[in-house]
């Protein structure tokens, strides 16, 4: 239980934009402290189907804002629409509350694995920039209907819903992201504006008082400290939508890259990783090894199978999907935990054993065998077999 | 123009259930004659964004039925619903007509490529069991609303929409398939009951008078010669839904397979293939080769990139997406044709050059590098890099 005590950040230089960061759990290993970015230990990740709030990975792009709830309002509107504003209490009163379990994954998850092929600028995420929680909030589609935007056939030139956060860059521009308007308007898209995570108000690191949960979509679009929702013909103009979080072919480098040529990532492809045993585990006389991990796919696609190999992918063993959601066709927003007892190769004694895992989703999408043909200069959507 | 003259099948034994098959275009190379299954020449495939009707691949599971339009009715209903029937004229009168370009791909497309790893029972499809057409019909969601099934939240235990064809097996049981009810009820799912293909009534081989076009879903569920639409808690009881068209791990063989353990394939994963040059092409002194092909993904996902390699995947070249749909977010139902001028390796003279291609879809799904880790006993969803 002492593991979930909070560690208080020391008070620092008040001119430091990061002077008022919240405390964090000591088990969160930061890949960056300012802004704070950290993932939980991988073995704790698969211990819990619902990630405890204190262990949920943190991905901040900017300093954590301090929100004065006496002044907080959410602005909602769009080109050609009347502008509305809501306090958090008004949102809670006006719209039906919804609960939903959804996994969030950073588009940079497993970047460190991809970096083994070739260096990449960016945070060196391990395999745990992913977590799962139950969110409570209201449907974005209900709010958009309330402000006059409901019928998908009648939305004219509006193609995206942009979000802005209260977190500001050094030029005082907010963090931003957008999602396709089809996803935002579709009740089956299950996009929430959420104030609650696992039965507690959002912590400061996770977006207090309100964040976007657009399930099945990369974390970067799930704007925290949400201040503005804006329907537009255009995607978010933010750096993170326009010039980051896009994939490219492996031959594209920083000299040749043209960010306009690739679409902003929305849905994530199928992913899985082995959380136990950890790299470098040494076995004695065991004939079998227990392997545990997670699997997840974007766009509401369900995990239908995970295979594990103890000989680098020559032969495969089935796994049991030990904890999985039952959320329906193309609305499966939560991850699957899996486990297997895998026989070690007969000749393994004294040698290195290469475990690997690969998942299949309900559209029969698979993970690539290796990173090299899919290396990209931003190190995003790194989903090759985990070895 | 002589290529699109029809070849008349010789009249045969009247006790042969295949005695009254229609004529077929001589360019369609049959992988099976009874039932008739055939694909067009791959080089003709990429000559046309819209596949000419006569060259559209044919996948029949049973003899082609002879439909008497004086007697033809479509039965529509479901458990707990009143049964309705419609003549083709009634369907055309009652419901709004819709046009849509959509690609159909057999789940067995490229099985011959997968067979190079290990033998598979089934038709040895090449790379051309895929074609693209404009379909005219009515929305299945409009018809289901008309018979009392509209609100997705109010559908109780109904989870699937089953289809039956007029084509009968030797025991007089019809061909059948089903799709998830969410896909059927969602107007954005764009499921059509179609009577027209590229401006002409469906030919007998393509399902005259009516077939299902559930775009983004494998051909096997797109029942032809449609006689019955039935909402049910259960999937189609047909052989093809229950004990065929499912994927398995590579270690599963005919002794160990349990068809109940794997979900029926619905959406197809990302696919691409090289149509030109054909295997075995010999070059003289060229420094570059023009490579052409198609790419397609299931579930309405768009093709965002195709990469080509002339050295077996070590280095990659961009391609131009020369013909592609503009159908919107997760409603991209038609394929993309691509083309590239690829430099031949400097040391290629006198040697074999291995071209390969890989596509990326809008959820950043990729094709596996090789078939071995994804071999499956039915030889379905074969989507490794085409070499
Ligand atoms: Mo992220
Ligand atoms: Mo098929």
Short mmCIF file of C-alpha atoms and ligand atoms in Angstrom, two decimals, chain B residues 59 106-107 220 245, ligand 2:
data_model
loop_
_atom_site.label_atom_id
_atom_site.label_comp_id
_atom_site.label_asym_id
_atom_site.label_seq_id
_atom_site.Cartn_x
_atom_site.Cartn_y
_atom_site.Cartn_z
CA UNK B 59 -16.80 -16.43 -56.61
CA UNK B 106 -12.69 -12.71 -51.64
CA UNK B 107 -11.34 -13.67 -48.21
CA UNK B 220 -18.42 -14.26 -48.47
CA UNK B 245 -13.95 -18.11 -43.51
MO1 LIG C 2 -14.84 -15.46 -50.67
#
